[in-house]
């Protein structure tokens, strides 16, 4: 199972951009990079995913390194509602289950 | 419903008691997953269904854990003779197709006393 490494916690100021890093040096060619976030007392919520190219959606952007061994989730303007645990997950295209790590707990200061 | 629904939201069980946790996936979703999340940890995979077929149960921690989805919609996770280490949040998730975007329920918090 390919593993990911994330910082345990990060802090950001409200309305500033946040860059959440993830290392996945053992990623295989068929692994998609997924990001989910989990607010307190909620189930994980989809944020974004990608394979090789950078991806943008209304929630965030995903920047994937050329060698695919790392990626960065970018929240363009953090709000207090973005305070959550962010999980970077590798998911093999041939399998369905997710392998969650411990995630990064993001604290957003007003 | 609009999302994945789990019941009960909270369950307190005495050690040795059997429990049953229910998951109502999003209507029409083929794939259904169960995850276990211990306090302060990320969710860990338990089992996976495609329609009524249980295709992967490699994450079930012991033979006290049993999951079913007899008609390919609602699923039940049963834990027999609960032990304190079973205390966790149990998350259900579903996706429309295999490998598709996955939606999680709010979970059932099980506390074994």
PDB file of C-alpha atoms in Angstrom:
ATOM      1  CA  UNK A   1       0.000   0.000   0.000  1.00  0.00           C
ATOM      2  CA  UNK A   2       1.509   3.301  -1.064  1.00  0.00           C
ATOM      3  CA  UNK A   3       1.789   5.652   1.891  1.00  0.00           C
ATOM      4  CA  UNK A   4       1.590   9.413   2.248  1.00  0.00           C
ATOM      5  CA  UNK A   5       3.375  11.743   4.662  1.00  0.00           C
ATOM      6  CA  UNK A   6       1.807  14.978   5.848  1.00  0.00           C
ATOM      7  CA  UNK A   7       2.638  17.483   8.590  1.00  0.00           C
ATOM      8  CA  UNK A   8       0.592  16.862  11.724  1.00  0.00           C
ATOM      9  CA  UNK A   9      -0.709  20.409  11.899  1.00  0.00           C
ATOM     10  CA  UNK A  10      -0.614  23.785  10.176  1.00  0.00           C
ATOM     11  CA  UNK A  11      -1.940  27.202  10.962  1.00  0.00           C
ATOM     12  CA  UNK A  12      -3.233  29.911   8.671  1.00  0.00           C
ATOM     13  CA  UNK A  13      -4.780  33.345   8.908  1.00  0.00           C
ATOM     14  CA  UNK A  14      -8.261  33.896   7.588  1.00  0.00           C
ATOM     15  CA  UNK A  15      -8.463  35.064   3.956  1.00  0.00           C
ATOM     16  CA  UNK A  16      -4.868  34.076   3.259  1.00  0.00           C
ATOM     17  CA  UNK A  17      -3.799  31.221   0.949  1.00  0.00           C
ATOM     18  CA  UNK A  18      -2.870  27.878   2.496  1.00  0.00           C
ATOM     19  CA  UNK A  19      -0.527  25.318   0.983  1.00  0.00           C
ATOM     20  CA  UNK A  20      -0.888  21.830   2.446  1.00  0.00           C
ATOM     21  CA  UNK A  21       1.984  19.530   1.408  1.00  0.00           C
ATOM     22  CA  UNK A  22       1.953  15.772   0.939  1.00  0.00           C
ATOM     23  CA  UNK A  23       4.819  13.407   0.161  1.00  0.00           C
ATOM     24  CA  UNK A  24       4.138  10.105  -1.576  1.00  0.00           C
ATOM     25  CA  UNK A  25       7.516   8.868  -2.759  1.00  0.00           C
ATOM     26  CA  UNK A  26       6.303   5.282  -3.344  1.00  0.00           C
ATOM     27  CA  UNK A  27       3.414   6.265  -5.597  1.00  0.00           C
ATOM     28  CA  UNK A  28       2.766   3.903  -8.505  1.00  0.00           C
ATOM     29  CA  UNK A  29       1.689   4.776 -12.004  1.00  0.00           C
ATOM     30  CA  UNK A  30      -1.902   3.740 -11.412  1.00  0.00           C
ATOM     31  CA  UNK A  31      -2.384   5.702  -8.153  1.00  0.00           C
ATOM     32  CA  UNK A  32      -4.652   8.721  -8.164  1.00  0.00           C
ATOM     33  CA  UNK A  33      -3.990  11.436  -5.567  1.00  0.00           C
ATOM     34  CA  UNK A  34      -7.119  12.290  -3.601  1.00  0.00           C
ATOM     35  CA  UNK A  35      -7.696  14.922  -0.946  1.00  0.00           C
ATOM     36  CA  UNK A  36     -10.496  14.682   1.569  1.00  0.00           C
ATOM     37  CA  UNK A  37     -11.152  16.816   4.602  1.00  0.00           C
ATOM     38  CA  UNK A  38     -12.945  16.013   7.829  1.00  0.00           C
ATOM     39  CA  UNK A  39     -14.654  18.640   9.912  1.00  0.00           C
ATOM     40  CA  UNK A  40     -15.257  17.912  13.603  1.00  0.00           C
ATOM     41  CA  UNK A  41     -17.922  15.247  14.146  1.00  0.00           C
ATOM     42  CA  UNK A  42     -18.421  14.808  10.398  1.00  0.00           C
ATOM     43  CA  UNK A  43     -17.461  12.168   7.878  1.00  0.00           C
ATOM     44  CA  UNK A  44     -14.692  12.901   5.376  1.00  0.00           C
ATOM     45  CA  UNK A  45     -15.660  15.206   2.510  1.00  0.00           C
ATOM     46  CA  UNK A  46     -14.223  15.108  -1.019  1.00  0.00           C
ATOM     47  CA  UNK A  47     -12.027  18.068  -1.917  1.00  0.00           C
ATOM     48  CA  UNK A  48     -10.180  17.270  -5.130  1.00  0.00           C
ATOM     49  CA  UNK A  49      -8.250  14.559  -6.949  1.00  0.00           C
ATOM     50  CA  UNK A  50      -5.788  14.204  -9.811  1.00  0.00           C
ATOM     51  CA  UNK A  51      -3.408  11.876 -11.592  1.00  0.00           C
ATOM     52  CA  UNK A  52      -0.633  13.861 -13.266  1.00  0.00           C
ATOM     53  CA  UNK A  53      -1.812  17.329 -14.212  1.00  0.00           C
ATOM     54  CA  UNK A  54      -2.677  20.153 -11.849  1.00  0.00           C
ATOM     55  CA  UNK A  55      -6.382  20.386 -11.082  1.00  0.00           C
ATOM     56  CA  UNK A  56      -8.675  23.229 -10.073  1.00  0.00           C
ATOM     57  CA  UNK A  57     -12.208  23.228  -8.719  1.00  0.00           C
ATOM     58  CA  UNK A  58     -14.339  25.644  -6.760  1.00  0.00           C
ATOM     59  CA  UNK A  59     -12.971  24.395  -3.451  1.00  0.00           C
ATOM     60  CA  UNK A  60      -9.243  24.194  -4.089  1.00  0.00           C
ATOM     61  CA  UNK A  61      -6.345  23.571  -6.446  1.00  0.00           C
ATOM     62  CA  UNK A  62      -4.091  20.540  -6.549  1.00  0.00           C
ATOM     63  CA  UNK A  63      -0.511  20.949  -7.682  1.00  0.00           C
ATOM     64  CA  UNK A  64       1.244  17.674  -8.527  1.00  0.00           C
ATOM     65  CA  UNK A  65       5.022  17.470  -8.845  1.00  0.00           C
ATOM     66  CA  UNK A  66       6.391  16.359 -12.185  1.00  0.00           C
ATOM     67  CA  UNK A  67       7.760  13.130 -10.689  1.00  0.00           C
ATOM     68  CA  UNK A  68       4.461  12.661  -8.802  1.00  0.00           C
ATOM     69  CA  UNK A  69       6.294  12.031  -5.546  1.00  0.00           C
ATOM     70  CA  UNK A  70       4.659  14.985  -3.870  1.00  0.00           C
ATOM     71  CA  UNK A  71       1.611  17.195  -4.186  1.00  0.00           C
ATOM     72  CA  UNK A  72       0.204  20.343  -2.616  1.00  0.00           C
ATOM     73  CA  UNK A  73      -3.383  21.223  -1.855  1.00  0.00           C
ATOM     74  CA  UNK A  74      -3.964  24.951  -2.211  1.00  0.00           C
ATOM     75  CA  UNK A  75      -6.832  26.761  -0.526  1.00  0.00           C
ATOM     76  CA  UNK A  76      -6.809  30.175  -2.150  1.00  0.00           C
ATOM     77  CA  UNK A  77      -8.484  32.097   0.660  1.00  0.00           C
ATOM     78  CA  UNK A  78      -8.860  30.246   3.924  1.00  0.00           C
ATOM     79  CA  UNK A  79     -12.034  30.785   5.918  1.00  0.00           C
ATOM     80  CA  UNK A  80     -12.891  29.691   9.432  1.00  0.00           C
ATOM     81  CA  UNK A  81     -15.048  26.953   7.880  1.00  0.00           C
ATOM     82  CA  UNK A  82     -11.930  25.442   6.317  1.00  0.00           C
ATOM     83  CA  UNK A  83     -10.593  24.408   9.730  1.00  0.00           C
ATOM     84  CA  UNK A  84     -10.481  20.615   9.470  1.00  0.00           C
ATOM     85  CA  UNK A  85      -8.201  17.597   9.150  1.00  0.00           C
ATOM     86  CA  UNK A  86      -7.005  17.284   5.552  1.00  0.00           C
ATOM     87  CA  UNK A  87      -6.128  13.827   4.260  1.00  0.00           C
ATOM     88  CA  UNK A  88      -3.909  13.155   1.269  1.00  0.00           C
ATOM     89  CA  UNK A  89      -4.734   9.675  -0.035  1.00  0.00           C
ATOM     90  CA  UNK A  90      -3.459   7.468  -2.826  1.00  0.00           C
ATOM     91  CA  UNK A  91      -6.042   5.310  -4.529  1.00  0.00           C
ATOM     92  CA  UNK A  92      -5.119   2.657  -7.066  1.00  0.00           C
ATOM     93  CA  UNK A  93      -7.311   2.823 -10.157  1.00  0.00           C
ATOM     94  CA  UNK A  94      -7.830  -0.922  -9.877  1.00  0.00           C
ATOM     95  CA  UNK A  95      -8.985  -0.865  -6.288  1.00  0.00           C
ATOM     96  CA  UNK A  96     -11.641   1.061  -4.507  1.00  0.00           C
ATOM     97  CA  UNK A  97     -10.586   1.459  -0.921  1.00  0.00           C
ATOM     98  CA  UNK A  98      -8.801   4.462   0.504  1.00  0.00           C
ATOM     99  CA  UNK A  99      -5.751   4.296   2.746  1.00  0.00           C
ATOM    100  CA  UNK A 100      -5.992   7.293   5.063  1.00  0.00           C
ATOM    101  CA  UNK A 101      -2.977   8.483   7.005  1.00  0.00           C
ATOM    102  CA  UNK A 102      -3.198  10.744  10.048  1.00  0.00           C
ATOM    103  CA  UNK A 103      -3.771  13.883   7.985  1.00  0.00           C
ATOM    104  CA  UNK A 104      -2.933  17.535   8.632  1.00  0.00           C
ATOM    105  CA  UNK A 105      -5.005  19.425  11.144  1.00  0.00           C
ATOM    106  CA  UNK A 106      -5.508  22.935   9.760  1.00  0.00           C
ATOM    107  CA  UNK A 107      -6.246  25.717  12.199  1.00  0.00           C
ATOM    108  CA  UNK A 108      -7.521  28.989  10.729  1.00  0.00           C
ATOM    109  CA  UNK A 109      -7.116  32.111  12.832  1.00  0.00           C
ATOM    110  CA  UNK A 110      -9.501  35.044  12.475  1.00  0.00           C
TER     111      UNK A 110
ATOM    112  CA  UNK B   1     -32.012  10.924   0.840  1.00  0.00           C
ATOM    113  CA  UNK B   2     -29.524  13.581  -0.088  1.00  0.00           C
ATOM    114  CA  UNK B   3     -26.545  11.882   1.493  1.00  0.00           C
ATOM    115  CA  UNK B   4     -25.302   8.758   3.200  1.00  0.00           C
ATOM    116  CA  UNK B   5     -27.315   8.203   6.348  1.00  0.00           C
ATOM    117  CA  UNK B   6     -26.100   6.208   9.344  1.00  0.00           C
ATOM    118  CA  UNK B   7     -27.963   5.139  12.461  1.00  0.00           C
ATOM    119  CA  UNK B   8     -27.720   5.332  15.318  1.00  0.00           C
ATOM    120  CA  UNK B   9     -25.404   8.341  15.580  1.00  0.00           C
ATOM    121  CA  UNK B  10     -24.279   7.223  19.022  1.00  0.00           C
ATOM    122  CA  UNK B  11     -24.295   3.805  20.631  1.00  0.00           C
ATOM    123  CA  UNK B  12     -23.163   2.767  24.075  1.00  0.00           C
ATOM    124  CA  UNK B  13     -22.751  -0.967  24.552  1.00  0.00           C
ATOM    125  CA  UNK B  14     -21.726  -3.026  27.533  1.00  0.00           C
ATOM    126  CA  UNK B  15     -18.740  -5.264  26.976  1.00  0.00           C
ATOM    127  CA  UNK B  16     -19.917  -8.564  25.527  1.00  0.00           C
ATOM    128  CA  UNK B  17     -23.074  -7.109  23.964  1.00  0.00           C
ATOM    129  CA  UNK B  18     -23.827  -7.464  20.253  1.00  0.00           C
ATOM    130  CA  UNK B  19     -24.448  -4.321  18.201  1.00  0.00           C
ATOM    131  CA  UNK B  20     -25.780  -3.584  14.724  1.00  0.00           C
ATOM    132  CA  UNK B  21     -24.969  -0.401  12.841  1.00  0.00           C
ATOM    133  CA  UNK B  22     -27.023   0.665   9.837  1.00  0.00           C
ATOM    134  CA  UNK B  23     -26.024   2.469   6.678  1.00  0.00           C
ATOM    135  CA  UNK B  24     -28.362   3.897   4.047  1.00  0.00           C
ATOM    136  CA  UNK B  25     -26.214   4.792   1.033  1.00  0.00           C
ATOM    137  CA  UNK B  26     -27.160   7.354  -1.566  1.00  0.00           C
ATOM    138  CA  UNK B  27     -29.899   5.874  -3.737  1.00  0.00           C
ATOM    139  CA  UNK B  28     -28.520   4.019  -6.723  1.00  0.00           C
ATOM    140  CA  UNK B  29     -24.957   3.879  -5.465  1.00  0.00           C
ATOM    141  CA  UNK B  30     -23.350   0.590  -6.371  1.00  0.00           C
ATOM    142  CA  UNK B  31     -20.318   0.663  -4.115  1.00  0.00           C
ATOM    143  CA  UNK B  32     -20.494   0.720  -0.327  1.00  0.00           C
ATOM    144  CA  UNK B  33     -17.665   0.852   2.188  1.00  0.00           C
ATOM    145  CA  UNK B  34     -17.254   0.595   5.934  1.00  0.00           C
ATOM    146  CA  UNK B  35     -14.379   2.285   7.758  1.00  0.00           C
ATOM    147  CA  UNK B  36     -13.369   2.369  11.409  1.00  0.00           C
ATOM    148  CA  UNK B  37     -11.905   5.535  12.902  1.00  0.00           C
ATOM    149  CA  UNK B  38     -10.251   5.460  16.308  1.00  0.00           C
ATOM    150  CA  UNK B  39      -9.931   8.700  18.256  1.00  0.00           C
ATOM    151  CA  UNK B  40      -7.302  10.975  16.730  1.00  0.00           C
ATOM    152  CA  UNK B  41      -6.586   8.627  13.836  1.00  0.00           C
ATOM    153  CA  UNK B  42      -7.527   8.509  10.182  1.00  0.00           C
ATOM    154  CA  UNK B  43     -10.255   6.104   9.035  1.00  0.00           C
ATOM    155  CA  UNK B  44      -9.211   2.522   8.379  1.00  0.00           C
ATOM    156  CA  UNK B  45     -10.844   0.337   5.755  1.00  0.00           C
ATOM    157  CA  UNK B  46     -13.010  -2.538   6.964  1.00  0.00           C
ATOM    158  CA  UNK B  47     -14.970  -3.915   4.022  1.00  0.00           C
ATOM    159  CA  UNK B  48     -16.353  -3.162   0.556  1.00  0.00           C
ATOM    160  CA  UNK B  49     -19.513  -4.164  -1.312  1.00  0.00           C
ATOM    161  CA  UNK B  50     -20.400  -3.884  -4.945  1.00  0.00           C
ATOM    162  CA  UNK B  51     -24.173  -4.220  -5.012  1.00  0.00           C
ATOM    163  CA  UNK B  52     -24.902  -7.176  -2.718  1.00  0.00           C
ATOM    164  CA  UNK B  53     -21.521  -8.827  -3.220  1.00  0.00           C
ATOM    165  CA  UNK B  54     -18.911  -8.371  -0.519  1.00  0.00           C
ATOM    166  CA  UNK B  55     -15.780  -8.113  -2.639  1.00  0.00           C
ATOM    167  CA  UNK B  56     -13.264  -7.218   0.042  1.00  0.00           C
ATOM    168  CA  UNK B  57     -13.400  -7.897   3.760  1.00  0.00           C
ATOM    169  CA  UNK B  58      -9.694  -7.807   4.374  1.00  0.00           C
ATOM    170  CA  UNK B  59      -9.965  -4.985   6.914  1.00  0.00           C
ATOM    171  CA  UNK B  60     -12.362  -6.676   9.322  1.00  0.00           C
ATOM    172  CA  UNK B  61     -10.296  -7.026  12.514  1.00  0.00           C
ATOM    173  CA  UNK B  62     -11.751 -10.305  13.726  1.00  0.00           C
ATOM    174  CA  UNK B  63     -14.489 -12.826  13.101  1.00  0.00           C
ATOM    175  CA  UNK B  64     -16.637 -10.878  15.565  1.00  0.00           C
ATOM    176  CA  UNK B  65     -17.183  -8.337  12.795  1.00  0.00           C
ATOM    177  CA  UNK B  66     -19.714  -9.133  10.093  1.00  0.00           C
ATOM    178  CA  UNK B  67     -21.216  -6.954   7.356  1.00  0.00           C
ATOM    179  CA  UNK B  68     -24.043  -7.577   4.950  1.00  0.00           C
ATOM    180  CA  UNK B  69     -25.910  -5.818   2.164  1.00  0.00           C
ATOM    181  CA  UNK B  70     -28.520  -8.389   1.153  1.00  0.00           C
ATOM    182  CA  UNK B  71     -30.457  -6.345  -1.418  1.00  0.00           C
ATOM    183  CA  UNK B  72     -27.641  -4.167  -2.659  1.00  0.00           C
ATOM    184  CA  UNK B  73     -28.804  -1.032  -0.866  1.00  0.00           C
ATOM    185  CA  UNK B  74     -28.928  -0.782   2.944  1.00  0.00           C
ATOM    186  CA  UNK B  75     -25.983  -2.323   4.769  1.00  0.00           C
ATOM    187  CA  UNK B  76     -25.539  -3.469   8.348  1.00  0.00           C
ATOM    188  CA  UNK B  77     -22.276  -3.837  10.232  1.00  0.00           C
ATOM    189  CA  UNK B  78     -22.630  -6.239  13.133  1.00  0.00           C
ATOM    190  CA  UNK B  79     -20.152  -6.595  15.954  1.00  0.00           C
ATOM    191  CA  UNK B  80     -20.568  -9.556  18.270  1.00  0.00           C
ATOM    192  CA  UNK B  81     -19.361  -9.722  21.865  1.00  0.00           C
ATOM    193  CA  UNK B  82     -18.109  -6.140  21.798  1.00  0.00           C
ATOM    194  CA  UNK B  83     -14.828  -5.322  23.495  1.00  0.00           C
ATOM    195  CA  UNK B  84     -13.414  -2.005  24.652  1.00  0.00           C
ATOM    196  CA  UNK B  85     -11.024  -1.820  21.712  1.00  0.00           C
ATOM    197  CA  UNK B  86     -14.048  -1.754  19.399  1.00  0.00           C
ATOM    198  CA  UNK B  87     -14.835   1.765  20.628  1.00  0.00           C
ATOM    199  CA  UNK B  88     -14.522   3.998  17.579  1.00  0.00           C
ATOM    200  CA  UNK B  89     -16.484   5.901  14.965  1.00  0.00           C
ATOM    201  CA  UNK B  90     -17.772   3.630  12.230  1.00  0.00           C
ATOM    202  CA  UNK B  91     -18.085   5.386   8.890  1.00  0.00           C
ATOM    203  CA  UNK B  92     -20.086   4.241   5.907  1.00  0.00           C
ATOM    204  CA  UNK B  93     -19.392   5.555   2.415  1.00  0.00           C
ATOM    205  CA  UNK B  94     -20.871   5.002  -1.038  1.00  0.00           C
ATOM    206  CA  UNK B  95     -20.106   5.785  -4.637  1.00  0.00           C
ATOM    207  CA  UNK B  96     -22.215   5.634  -7.780  1.00  0.00           C
ATOM    208  CA  UNK B  97     -19.772   3.435  -9.606  1.00  0.00           C
ATOM    209  CA  UNK B  98     -16.671   1.517  -8.633  1.00  0.00           C
ATOM    210  CA  UNK B  99     -13.828   3.989  -8.288  1.00  0.00           C
ATOM    211  CA  UNK B 100     -16.129   6.986  -8.455  1.00  0.00           C
ATOM    212  CA  UNK B 101     -16.361   9.952  -6.137  1.00  0.00           C
ATOM    213  CA  UNK B 102     -17.026   8.656  -2.640  1.00  0.00           C
ATOM    214  CA  UNK B 103     -19.481  10.188  -0.187  1.00  0.00           C
ATOM    215  CA  UNK B 104     -19.217   9.521   3.542  1.00  0.00           C
ATOM    216  CA  UNK B 105     -21.885   9.458   6.216  1.00  0.00           C
ATOM    217  CA  UNK B 106     -21.497  11.221   9.562  1.00  0.00           C
ATOM    218  CA  UNK B 107     -20.643   7.971  11.278  1.00  0.00           C
ATOM    219  CA  UNK B 108     -21.807   6.034  14.314  1.00  0.00           C
ATOM    220  CA  UNK B 109     -19.809   6.597  17.475  1.00  0.00           C
ATOM    221  CA  UNK B 110     -19.628   3.318  19.391  1.00  0.00           C
ATOM    222  CA  UNK B 111     -18.523   3.355  22.992  1.00  0.00           C
ATOM    223  CA  UNK B 112     -18.021   0.034  24.733  1.00  0.00           C
ATOM    224  CA  UNK B 113     -18.083   0.255  28.536  1.00  0.00           C
TER     225      UNK B 113
END
